[in-house]
One Martini backbone bead per residue (centre of mass of N, CA, C, O) as a GRO file, in nm:
protein
  268
    1MET     BB    1   0.100   0.033   0.015
    2VAL     BB    2   0.037   0.371   0.021
    3PRO     BB    3   0.130   0.614   0.195
    4ARG     BB    4  -0.041   0.892   0.324
    5ASP     BB    5   0.242   1.079   0.391
    6LEU     BB    6   0.337   1.145   0.123
    7SER     BB    7   0.529   1.341  -0.062
    8ARG     BB    8   0.443   1.617  -0.319
    9SER     BB    9   0.648   1.822  -0.422
   10GLU     BB   10   0.619   2.142  -0.584
   11ASP     BB   11   0.948   2.222  -0.516
   12SER     BB   12   1.093   2.063  -0.698
   13ALA     BB   13   1.304   2.064  -0.956
   14LEU     BB   14   1.115   1.906  -1.144
   15SER     BB   15   0.851   2.056  -1.102
   16ARG     BB   16   0.954   2.339  -1.174
   17ARG     BB   17   1.040   2.283  -1.466
   18ILE     BB   18   0.765   2.196  -1.579
   19GLU     BB   19   0.616   2.455  -1.495
   20GLN     BB   20   0.788   2.644  -1.662
   21CYS     BB   21   0.712   2.527  -1.936
   22ARG     BB   22   0.412   2.577  -1.910
   23ALA     BB   23   0.440   2.890  -1.884
   24GLU     BB   24   0.577   2.888  -2.187
   25GLY     BB   25   0.395   2.692  -2.374
   26ARG     BB   26   0.546   2.405  -2.321
   27PRO     BB   27   0.701   2.120  -2.334
   28ALA     BB   28   0.895   1.908  -2.191
   29LEU     BB   29   1.224   1.800  -2.251
   30VAL     BB   30   1.298   1.449  -2.248
   31GLY     BB   31   1.609   1.281  -2.211
   32TYR     BB   32   1.769   0.973  -2.312
   33LEU     BB   33   2.062   0.810  -2.157
   34PRO     BB   34   2.317   0.592  -2.125
   35ALA     BB   35   2.538   0.496  -1.918
   36GLY     BB   36   2.853   0.413  -2.074
   37TYR     BB   37   2.775   0.526  -2.367
   38PRO     BB   38   3.032   0.388  -2.495
   39THR     BB   39   3.134   0.562  -2.260
   40VAL     BB   40   3.159   0.747  -1.991
   41GLU     BB   41   3.273   0.999  -2.131
   42ASP     BB   42   3.062   1.008  -2.361
   43SER     BB   43   2.810   1.023  -2.176
   44VAL     BB   44   2.879   1.293  -2.059
   45ALA     BB   45   2.897   1.458  -2.322
   46ALA     BB   46   2.607   1.392  -2.419
   47ALA     BB   47   2.447   1.502  -2.175
   48VAL     BB   48   2.554   1.789  -2.197
   49ALA     BB   49   2.457   1.842  -2.485
   50LEU     BB   50   2.161   1.802  -2.421
   51GLY     BB   51   2.141   2.031  -2.200
   52ARG     BB   52   2.258   2.267  -2.407
   53ASN     BB   53   2.007   2.189  -2.644
   54GLY     BB   54   1.699   2.176  -2.468
   55ALA     BB   55   1.693   2.004  -2.227
   56ASP     BB   56   1.518   1.978  -1.918
   57VAL     BB   57   1.540   1.663  -1.896
   58ILE     BB   58   1.754   1.387  -1.772
   59GLU     BB   59   1.789   1.051  -1.848
   60ILE     BB   60   1.980   0.816  -1.669
   61GLY     BB   61   2.084   0.510  -1.756
   62ILE     BB   62   2.102   0.175  -1.635
   63PRO     BB   63   2.261  -0.082  -1.714
   64TYR     BB   64   2.108  -0.405  -1.804
   65SER     BB   65   2.073  -0.759  -1.849
   66ASP     BB   66   1.724  -0.730  -1.817
   67PRO     BB   67   1.559  -0.532  -2.047
   68VAL     BB   68   1.218  -0.543  -2.075
   69MET     BB   69   1.163  -0.236  -2.209
   70ASP     BB   70   1.380  -0.253  -2.420
   71GLY     BB   71   1.493  -0.202  -2.715
   72PRO     BB   72   1.740  -0.276  -2.943
   73VAL     BB   73   1.906  -0.016  -2.919
   74ILE     BB   74   1.932  -0.004  -2.606
   75GLN     BB   75   2.033  -0.287  -2.563
   76ALA     BB   76   2.297  -0.254  -2.723
   77ALA     BB   77   2.413  -0.019  -2.558
   78THR     BB   78   2.411  -0.156  -2.275
   79ALA     BB   79   2.581  -0.399  -2.353
   80GLU     BB   80   2.834  -0.235  -2.421
   81ALA     BB   81   2.872  -0.103  -2.147
   82LEU     BB   82   2.908  -0.369  -1.990
   83ALA     BB   83   3.150  -0.477  -2.160
   84ARG     BB   84   3.325  -0.209  -2.064
   85GLY     BB   85   3.261  -0.187  -1.732
   86PHE     BB   86   3.018  -0.097  -1.605
   87ARG     BB   87   2.911   0.093  -1.317
   88VAL     BB   88   2.688   0.221  -1.107
   89ALA     BB   89   2.867   0.464  -1.012
   90ASP     BB   90   2.878   0.607  -1.297
   91VAL     BB   91   2.604   0.757  -1.289
   92PHE     BB   92   2.700   0.990  -1.096
   93THR     BB   93   2.890   1.123  -1.297
   94VAL     BB   94   2.671   1.209  -1.497
   95VAL     BB   95   2.483   1.362  -1.310
   96ARG     BB   96   2.690   1.572  -1.214
   97ALA     BB   97   2.744   1.699  -1.491
   98VAL     BB   98   2.460   1.800  -1.543
   99ALA     BB   99   2.428   1.972  -1.281
  100GLU     BB  100   2.703   2.152  -1.335
  101GLN     BB  101   2.684   2.206  -1.680
  102THR     BB  102   2.369   2.249  -1.657
  103ASP     BB  103   2.004   2.318  -1.651
  104ALA     BB  104   1.929   2.043  -1.618
  105VAL     BB  105   1.737   1.772  -1.495
  106PRO     BB  106   1.844   1.496  -1.317
  107VAL     BB  107   1.772   1.151  -1.378
  108VAL     BB  108   1.701   0.813  -1.304
  109MET     BB  109   1.696   0.508  -1.499
  110THR     BB  110   1.578   0.196  -1.342
  111TYR     BB  111   1.609  -0.093  -1.249
  112TRP     BB  112   1.583  -0.237  -0.931
  113ASN     BB  113   1.825  -0.426  -0.876
  114PRO     BB  114   2.066  -0.222  -0.863
  115VAL     BB  115   1.953  -0.082  -0.609
  116LEU     BB  116   1.948  -0.323  -0.422
  117GLN     BB  117   2.253  -0.390  -0.445
  118ALA     BB  118   2.343  -0.100  -0.334
  119GLY     BB  119   2.119   0.018  -0.176
  120VAL     BB  120   1.867   0.222  -0.137
  121ASP     BB  121   1.979   0.445   0.050
  122GLU     BB  122   2.259   0.474  -0.081
  123PHE     BB  123   2.161   0.551  -0.360
  124ALA     BB  124   1.998   0.800  -0.279
  125ARG     BB  125   2.229   0.955  -0.153
  126SER     BB  126   2.415   0.964  -0.404
  127LEU     BB  127   2.217   1.108  -0.588
  128ALA     BB  128   2.176   1.364  -0.424
  129GLU     BB  129   2.482   1.444  -0.412
  130ALA     BB  130   2.496   1.465  -0.743
  131GLY     BB  131   2.199   1.615  -0.824
  132GLY     BB  132   1.961   1.443  -0.817
  133ALA     BB  133   1.588   1.417  -0.838
  134GLY     BB  134   1.543   1.103  -0.929
  135ILE     BB  135   1.335   0.804  -1.010
  136ILE     BB  136   1.290   0.571  -1.263
  137THR     BB  137   1.059   0.271  -1.234
  138PRO     BB  138   0.958   0.028  -1.451
  139ASP     BB  139   0.966  -0.246  -1.228
  140LEU     BB  140   0.816  -0.073  -1.004
  141ILE     BB  141   0.574  -0.103  -0.763
  142PRO     BB  142   0.407   0.038  -0.505
  143ASP     BB  143   0.362  -0.230  -0.340
  144GLU     BB  144   0.712  -0.264  -0.348
  145ALA     BB  145   0.817   0.051  -0.228
  146GLY     BB  146   0.898   0.098   0.073
  147GLU     BB  147   1.203   0.170   0.065
  148TRP     BB  148   1.170   0.404  -0.140
  149PHE     BB  149   0.990   0.584   0.016
  150ALA     BB  150   1.187   0.633   0.250
  151ALA     BB  151   1.433   0.736   0.083
  152SER     BB  152   1.294   0.971  -0.067
  153GLU     BB  153   1.220   1.129   0.187
  154ARG     BB  154   1.507   1.151   0.312
  155HIS     BB  155   1.644   1.274   0.013
  156GLY     BB  156   1.451   1.437  -0.182
  157LEU     BB  157   1.301   1.244  -0.396
  158ASP     BB  158   1.166   1.148  -0.684
  159ARG     BB  159   0.875   0.949  -0.795
  160ILE     BB  160   0.870   0.754  -1.102
  161PHE     BB  161   0.598   0.620  -1.240
  162LEU     BB  162   0.407   0.388  -1.437
  163VAL     BB  163   0.177   0.414  -1.710
  164ALA     BB  164  -0.085   0.248  -1.906
  165PRO     BB  165  -0.327   0.128  -2.113
  166SER     BB  166  -0.365  -0.123  -1.894
  167SER     BB  167  -0.448   0.043  -1.664
  168THR     BB  168  -0.625   0.048  -1.405
  169ARG     BB  169  -0.796   0.238  -1.195
  170GLU     BB  170  -0.654   0.140  -0.941
  171ARG     BB  171  -0.362   0.161  -1.052
  172MET     BB  172  -0.368   0.457  -1.128
  173ASP     BB  173  -0.422   0.573  -0.848
  174MET     BB  174  -0.177   0.451  -0.703
  175THR     BB  175   0.048   0.568  -0.886
  176VAL     BB  176  -0.016   0.867  -0.857
  177ASN     BB  177   0.010   0.873  -0.541
  178ALA     BB  178   0.324   0.774  -0.553
  179SER     BB  179   0.397   1.015  -0.719
  180SER     BB  180   0.658   1.243  -0.833
  181GLY     BB  181   0.692   1.523  -1.049
  182PHE     BB  182   0.599   1.266  -1.245
  183VAL     BB  183   0.417   1.089  -1.484
  184TYR     BB  184   0.468   0.795  -1.672
  185ALA     BB  185   0.352   0.764  -2.002
  186VAL     BB  186   0.272   0.492  -2.182
  187SER     BB  187   0.182   0.474  -2.531
  188VAL     BB  188   0.262   0.163  -2.536
  189MET     BB  189   0.265  -0.179  -2.599
  190GLY     BB  190   0.601  -0.228  -2.514
  191VAL     BB  191   0.887  -0.124  -2.645
  192THR     BB  192   1.126   0.062  -2.721
  193GLY     BB  193   1.104   0.308  -2.994
  194ALA     BB  194   1.106   0.437  -3.291
  195ARG     BB  195   0.833   0.612  -3.455
  196ASP     BB  196   0.626   0.749  -3.693
  197ARG     BB  197   0.390   0.731  -3.477
  198VAL     BB  198   0.172   0.822  -3.246
  199SER     BB  199  -0.011   0.692  -3.025
  200SER     BB  200  -0.357   0.696  -2.967
  201LEU     BB  201  -0.326   0.625  -2.649
  202ALA     BB  202  -0.182   0.863  -2.510
  203GLU     BB  203  -0.413   1.064  -2.444
  204ASP     BB  204  -0.573   0.871  -2.261
  205VAL     BB  205  -0.359   0.824  -2.043
  206VAL     BB  206  -0.337   1.118  -1.958
  207ALA     BB  207  -0.634   1.162  -1.880
  208ARG     BB  208  -0.638   0.940  -1.660
  209ALA     BB  209  -0.416   1.060  -1.483
  210ARG     BB  210  -0.555   1.329  -1.428
  211ALA     BB  211  -0.816   1.206  -1.301
  212ALA     BB  212  -0.625   1.084  -1.062
  213GLY     BB  213  -0.424   1.361  -0.997
  214ALA     BB  214  -0.213   1.443  -1.200
  215PRO     BB  215  -0.012   1.729  -1.250
  216ARG     BB  216   0.210   1.549  -1.418
  217VAL     BB  217   0.264   1.444  -1.767
  218CYS     BB  218   0.467   1.209  -1.941
  219VAL     BB  219   0.568   1.099  -2.269
  220GLY     BB  220   0.653   0.765  -2.386
  221LEU     BB  221   0.731   0.598  -2.659
  222GLY     BB  222   0.798   0.678  -3.001
  223VAL     BB  223   0.980   0.933  -2.989
  224SER     BB  224   1.161   1.139  -3.270
  225THR     BB  225   1.022   1.427  -3.327
  226ARG     BB  226   0.910   1.746  -3.347
  227GLU     BB  227   0.620   1.663  -3.418
  228HIS     BB  228   0.577   1.490  -3.168
  229VAL     BB  229   0.621   1.707  -2.959
  230LEU     BB  230   0.384   1.888  -3.050
  231GLU     BB  231   0.157   1.682  -3.029
  232ILE     BB  232   0.194   1.602  -2.726
  233GLY     BB  233   0.196   1.905  -2.616
  234GLU     BB  234  -0.123   1.938  -2.628
  235TYR     BB  235  -0.159   1.716  -2.355
  236ALA     BB  236   0.127   1.730  -2.232
  237ASP     BB  237   0.410   1.817  -2.017
  238GLY     BB  238   0.588   1.586  -2.162
  239VAL     BB  239   0.870   1.465  -2.369
  240ILE     BB  240   1.008   1.143  -2.449
  241VAL     BB  241   1.349   1.077  -2.555
  242GLY     BB  242   1.561   0.801  -2.675
  243THR     BB  243   1.640   0.628  -2.930
  244ALA     BB  244   1.722   0.867  -3.113
  245LEU     BB  245   1.963   0.952  -2.930
  246VAL     BB  246   2.118   0.685  -2.934
  247CYS     BB  247   2.161   0.680  -3.236
  248ALA     BB  248   2.317   0.945  -3.254
  249LEU     BB  249   2.550   0.857  -3.074
  250GLY     BB  250   2.640   0.605  -3.241
  251GLU     BB  251   2.679   0.771  -3.522
  252GLY     BB  252   2.794   1.088  -3.402
  253GLY     BB  253   2.796   1.146  -3.118
  254PRO     BB  254   2.761   1.414  -2.909
  255GLU     BB  255   2.704   1.616  -3.140
  256ALA     BB  256   2.447   1.472  -3.246
  257VAL     BB  257   2.285   1.511  -2.991
  258GLY     BB  258   2.280   1.820  -2.998
  259ARG     BB  259   2.135   1.848  -3.272
  260LEU     BB  260   1.878   1.690  -3.201
  261ALA     BB  261   1.793   1.856  -2.958
  262ALA     BB  262   1.752   2.121  -3.112
  263GLN     BB  263   1.527   2.012  -3.292
  264LEU     BB  264   1.327   1.919  -3.071
  265ALA     BB  265   1.331   2.225  -2.939
  266GLY     BB  266   1.337   2.441  -3.186
  267ARG     BB  267   1.656   2.552  -3.250
  268ALA     BB  268   1.686   2.426  -3.578
   0.00000   0.00000   0.00000
């Protein structure tokens, strides 16, 4: 069960940034990149380029050996990072660089096992010390998040849970009540990956999350173009881009990430 006294601070760095974007009449641009791909140094440079070229929020992913939500592009990238010796502690290096060298708000996206292995409270403490704002947890449900609730409260971190087209009314209510910063709305049933068109289910998921009380909802999975950003921005508070940025990094390095970020943000 979700504790009744969980904080949902409207004054967190993440909440403030998304509200700032809303006040400017645009959706927040949320970009995803995996830490350690193709190297830790390159992932730092790419994340900084992303933050300097229009991303409002940056999700730094932790490579994991069983990525059930990731499509082939991100799976290949994270597998390469692991093969090159990525360690969980490396994610804090990337988060710190984003916090210190850009105006973007850094969060971590991770499957739950790496956090458990590191120690939930220890991970949360290290993330907060590095300047991170919260964690996106694709395979953690509120029913099993007791340790995370306690650690997030203790270290002032946002809890970003996922909702999907398949979420029941009960599950939607529980997830929204457990979340802070924003609710991550998955627009399709399936894995990550760039798609030609945005799923028609996305708007419905956002509307259902809002009806359940979510003050901020960001949409991810399948977003790859400026047109997608504008389309989703008509009804969501933020637009999450991952696979397209990872492709850019793999094909053209950190500079290509910066160019794509500028295009997505309408700066190019």
